[in-house]
Coordinates of C-alpha atoms in Angstrom, one line a residue:
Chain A
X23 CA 56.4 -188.6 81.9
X24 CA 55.7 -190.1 78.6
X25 CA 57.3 -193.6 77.7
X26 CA 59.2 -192.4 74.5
X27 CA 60.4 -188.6 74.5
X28 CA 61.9 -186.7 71.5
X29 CA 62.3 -183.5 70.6
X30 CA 59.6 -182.0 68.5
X31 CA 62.0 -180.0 66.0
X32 CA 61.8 -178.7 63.9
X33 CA 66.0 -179.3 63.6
X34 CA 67.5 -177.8 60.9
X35 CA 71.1 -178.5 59.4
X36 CA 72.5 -177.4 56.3
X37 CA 73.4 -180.0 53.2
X38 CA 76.4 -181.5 54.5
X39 CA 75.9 -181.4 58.4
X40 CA 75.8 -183.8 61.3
X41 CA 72.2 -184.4 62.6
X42 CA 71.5 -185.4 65.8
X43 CA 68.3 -186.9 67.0
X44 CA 68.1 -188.1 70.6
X45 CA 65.3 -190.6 72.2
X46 CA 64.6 -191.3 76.2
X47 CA 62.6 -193.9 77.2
X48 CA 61.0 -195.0 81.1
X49 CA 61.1 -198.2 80.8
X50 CA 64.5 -199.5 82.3
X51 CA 64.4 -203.5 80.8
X52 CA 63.6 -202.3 77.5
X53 CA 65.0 -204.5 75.0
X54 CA 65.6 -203.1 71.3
X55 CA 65.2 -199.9 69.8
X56 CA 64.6 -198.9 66.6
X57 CA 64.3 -195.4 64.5
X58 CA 62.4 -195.2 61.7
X59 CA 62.1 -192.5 59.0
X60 CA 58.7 -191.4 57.9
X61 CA 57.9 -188.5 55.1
X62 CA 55.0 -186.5 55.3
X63 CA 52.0 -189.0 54.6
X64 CA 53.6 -192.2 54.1
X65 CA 54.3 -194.9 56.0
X66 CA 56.8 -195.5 58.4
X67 CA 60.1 -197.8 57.1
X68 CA 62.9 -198.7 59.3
X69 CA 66.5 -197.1 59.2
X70 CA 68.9 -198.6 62.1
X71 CA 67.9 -201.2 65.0
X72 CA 70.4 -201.6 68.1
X73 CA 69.7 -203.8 70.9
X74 CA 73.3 -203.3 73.3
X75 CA 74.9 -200.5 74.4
X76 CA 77.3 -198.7 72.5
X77 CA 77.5 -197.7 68.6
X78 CA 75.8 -199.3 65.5
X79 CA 77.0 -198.1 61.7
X80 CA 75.1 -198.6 58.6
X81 CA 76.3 -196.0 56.1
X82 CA 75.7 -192.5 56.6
X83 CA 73.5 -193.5 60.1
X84 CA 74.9 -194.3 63.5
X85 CA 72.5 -195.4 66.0
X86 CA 74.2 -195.1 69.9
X87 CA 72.4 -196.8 72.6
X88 CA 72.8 -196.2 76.4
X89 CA 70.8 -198.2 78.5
X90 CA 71.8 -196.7 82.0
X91 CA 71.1 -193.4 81.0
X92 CA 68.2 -194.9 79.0
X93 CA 68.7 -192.5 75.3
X94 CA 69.3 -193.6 72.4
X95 CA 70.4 -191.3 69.7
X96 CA 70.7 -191.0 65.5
X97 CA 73.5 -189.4 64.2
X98 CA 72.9 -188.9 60.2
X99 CA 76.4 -188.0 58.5
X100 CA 76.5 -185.9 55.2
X101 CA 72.7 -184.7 55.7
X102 CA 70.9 -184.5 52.2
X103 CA 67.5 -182.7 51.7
X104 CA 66.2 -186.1 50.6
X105 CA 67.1 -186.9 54.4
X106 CA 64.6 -184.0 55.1
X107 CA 61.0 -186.2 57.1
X108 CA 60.2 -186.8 60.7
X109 CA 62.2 -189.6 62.5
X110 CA 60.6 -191.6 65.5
X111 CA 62.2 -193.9 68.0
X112 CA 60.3 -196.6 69.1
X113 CA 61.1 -199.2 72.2
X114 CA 60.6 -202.7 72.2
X115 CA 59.8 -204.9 75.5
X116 CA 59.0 -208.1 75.2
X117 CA 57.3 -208.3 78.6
X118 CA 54.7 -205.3 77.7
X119 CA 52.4 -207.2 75.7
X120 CA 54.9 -207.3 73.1
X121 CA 54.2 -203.9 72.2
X122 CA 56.2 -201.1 70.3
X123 CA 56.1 -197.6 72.2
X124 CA 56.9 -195.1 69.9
X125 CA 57.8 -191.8 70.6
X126 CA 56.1 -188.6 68.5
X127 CA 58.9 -188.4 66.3
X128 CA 61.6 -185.4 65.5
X129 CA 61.0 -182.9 62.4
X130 CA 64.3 -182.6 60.5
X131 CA 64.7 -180.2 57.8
X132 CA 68.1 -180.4 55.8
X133 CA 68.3 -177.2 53.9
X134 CA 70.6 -177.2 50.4
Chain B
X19 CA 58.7 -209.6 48.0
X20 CA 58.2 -208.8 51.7
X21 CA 55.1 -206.6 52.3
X22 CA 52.4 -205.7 54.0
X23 CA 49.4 -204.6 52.0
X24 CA 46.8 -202.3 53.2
X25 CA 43.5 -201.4 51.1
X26 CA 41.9 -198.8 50.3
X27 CA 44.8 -196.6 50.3
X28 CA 42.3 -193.6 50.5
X29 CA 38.6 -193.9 51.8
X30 CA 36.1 -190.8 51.8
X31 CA 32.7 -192.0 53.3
X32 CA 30.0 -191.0 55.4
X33 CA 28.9 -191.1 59.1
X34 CA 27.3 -194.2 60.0
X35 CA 28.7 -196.4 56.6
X36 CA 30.2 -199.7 57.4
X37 CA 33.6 -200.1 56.5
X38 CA 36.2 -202.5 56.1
X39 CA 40.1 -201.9 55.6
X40 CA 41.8 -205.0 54.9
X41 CA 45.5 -205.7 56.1
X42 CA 47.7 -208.7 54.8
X43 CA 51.3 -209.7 55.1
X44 CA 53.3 -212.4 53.8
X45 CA 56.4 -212.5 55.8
X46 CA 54.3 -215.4 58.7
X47 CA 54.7 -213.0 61.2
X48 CA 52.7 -213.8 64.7
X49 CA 51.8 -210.2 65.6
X50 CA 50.0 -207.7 64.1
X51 CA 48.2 -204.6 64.8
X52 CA 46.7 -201.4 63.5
X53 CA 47.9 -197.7 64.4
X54 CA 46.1 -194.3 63.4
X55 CA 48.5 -191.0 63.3
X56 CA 46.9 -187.5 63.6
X57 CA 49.0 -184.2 63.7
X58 CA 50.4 -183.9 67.5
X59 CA 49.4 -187.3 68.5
X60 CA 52.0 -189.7 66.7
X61 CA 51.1 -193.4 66.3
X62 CA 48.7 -194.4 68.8
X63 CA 47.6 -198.6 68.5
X64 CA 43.9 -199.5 68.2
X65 CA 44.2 -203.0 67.9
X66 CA 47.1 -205.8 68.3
X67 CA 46.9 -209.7 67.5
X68 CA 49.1 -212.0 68.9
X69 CA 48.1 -214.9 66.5
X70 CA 45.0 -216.3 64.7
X71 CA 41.7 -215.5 66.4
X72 CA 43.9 -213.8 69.8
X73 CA 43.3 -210.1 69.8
X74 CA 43.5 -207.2 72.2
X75 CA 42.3 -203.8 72.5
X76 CA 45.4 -201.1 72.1
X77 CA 45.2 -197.5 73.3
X78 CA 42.4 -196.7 71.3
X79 CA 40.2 -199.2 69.9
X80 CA 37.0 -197.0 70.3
X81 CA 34.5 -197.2 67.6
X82 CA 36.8 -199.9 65.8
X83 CA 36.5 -203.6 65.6
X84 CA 39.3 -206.5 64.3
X85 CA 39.2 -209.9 63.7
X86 CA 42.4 -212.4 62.8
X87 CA 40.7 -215.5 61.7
X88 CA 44.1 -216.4 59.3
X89 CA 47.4 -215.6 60.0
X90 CA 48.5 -213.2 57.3
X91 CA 45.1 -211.2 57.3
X92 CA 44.2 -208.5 59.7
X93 CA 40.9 -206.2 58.9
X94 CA 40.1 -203.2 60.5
X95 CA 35.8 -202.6 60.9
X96 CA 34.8 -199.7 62.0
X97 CA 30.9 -200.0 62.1
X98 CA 29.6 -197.1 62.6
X99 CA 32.4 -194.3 61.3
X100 CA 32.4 -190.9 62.8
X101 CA 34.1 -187.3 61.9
X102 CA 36.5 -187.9 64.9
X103 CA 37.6 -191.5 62.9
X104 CA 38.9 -189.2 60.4
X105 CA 43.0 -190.2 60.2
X106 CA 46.1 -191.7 58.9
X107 CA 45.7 -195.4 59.3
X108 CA 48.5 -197.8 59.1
X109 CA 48.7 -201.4 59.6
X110 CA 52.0 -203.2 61.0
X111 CA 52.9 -206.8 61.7
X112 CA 55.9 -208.0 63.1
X113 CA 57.5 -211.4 64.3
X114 CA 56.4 -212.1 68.3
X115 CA 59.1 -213.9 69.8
X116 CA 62.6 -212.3 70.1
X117 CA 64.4 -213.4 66.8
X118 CA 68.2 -212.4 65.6
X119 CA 66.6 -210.9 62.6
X120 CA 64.8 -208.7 65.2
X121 CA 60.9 -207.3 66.3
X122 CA 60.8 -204.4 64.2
X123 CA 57.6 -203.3 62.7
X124 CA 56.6 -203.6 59.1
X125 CA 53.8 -200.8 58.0
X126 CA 51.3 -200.9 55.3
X127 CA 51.2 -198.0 53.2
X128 CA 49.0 -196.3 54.8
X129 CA 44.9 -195.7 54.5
X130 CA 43.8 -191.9 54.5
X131 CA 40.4 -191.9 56.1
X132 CA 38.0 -188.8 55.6
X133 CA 34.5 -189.6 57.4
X134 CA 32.3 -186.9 56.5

């Protein structure tokens, strides 16, 4: 089982849609999770971070963490083309070396 | 402005031909490492520095070398590049210690590597 797991995609939604990424992890004392947005040959950049259960807002992004069924999911309101890139979910613990395990990241397309 | 800058931001060389990619970040941070991304394999570490001269091997640090002799600079050497070196490189520091303005990972902008 790998640490991080995400669906491969490609997901599509039309302009205007819900998307809905999810994220498991193995690793039950994980401590913060964090999705980040990368387009197609750029670097990654941070969109949400959540570190307790429940929901986290910022704009059209909602980041909902449940650590005892360990998944974490993205929910991206009022999907825009220019929302169109792969999104990976990456887990924090502090006690493994400090290290961020990422998962291999969800294609979205968001078609107008 | 905070950043992490990575140079070259695209690299075609040949096998066997030294070569240096340099890494530096102004935001102090404690930790920093390097990650390559090829197609199907996401981001997969090669090296990781806790602090000035304290690094680590990652998952792959095969044919690469690092050294963190300041704090805000982080070089990548690969001595002696090969075909299968060929990738998306992308340096990333981030704050060690829990912090309330959280661990996340900052990236470079990215090195393409051909090795030919």
């Amino acid at each position: 089982q790998k640490e991080v797991e995400q669906n491969s995609g490609p997901l599509s939604v039309p302009e205007g849609a819900i998307a809905s990424l999810n994220c498991t992890y193995s690793d039950r004392v994980s401590q913060s999770f964090f999705w980040y947005r990368q387009y197609s040959g750029k670097s990654p950049e941070l969109i949400m971070s959540i570190y307790s259960n429940g929901d986290k807002e910022d704009g059209r992004f909602t980041a909902q963490l449940n650590k005892a069924s360990q998944y974490v999911s993205l929910l991206i309101r009022d999907s825009q083309p220019s929302d169109s890139a792969t999104y990976l979910c990456a887990v924090y613990n502090a006690g493994n070396n400090r290290k961020l395990i990422w998962g291999l990241g969800t294609s979205l397309a968001v078609n107008p | 402005e905070a950043q992490v800058t990575q140079n070259p931001r695209y690299l075609i060389t040949v096998t066997g031909k030294k070569l240096t990619v340099t890494c530096s970040q102004n935001m102090n941070h404690e930790y920093m490492s390097w990650y390559r991304q090829d197609p199907g394999l996401g981001l997969r570490q090669i090296y990781y520095s806790m602090n000035v001269e304290v690094t680590d091997k990652g998952d792959v640090p095969e044919g690469y070398k690092v050294s963190r002799k300041e704090k805000r600079n982080f070089p990548l050497i690969l001595e002696s590049p090969s075909p299968n070196q060929t990738s998306l490189y992308f340096c990333a520091s981030s704050f060690l210690y829990d912090r309330a303005d959280g661990t996340e990972a900052f990236f470079g902008q990215g090195t393409r590597l051909t090795v030919v």
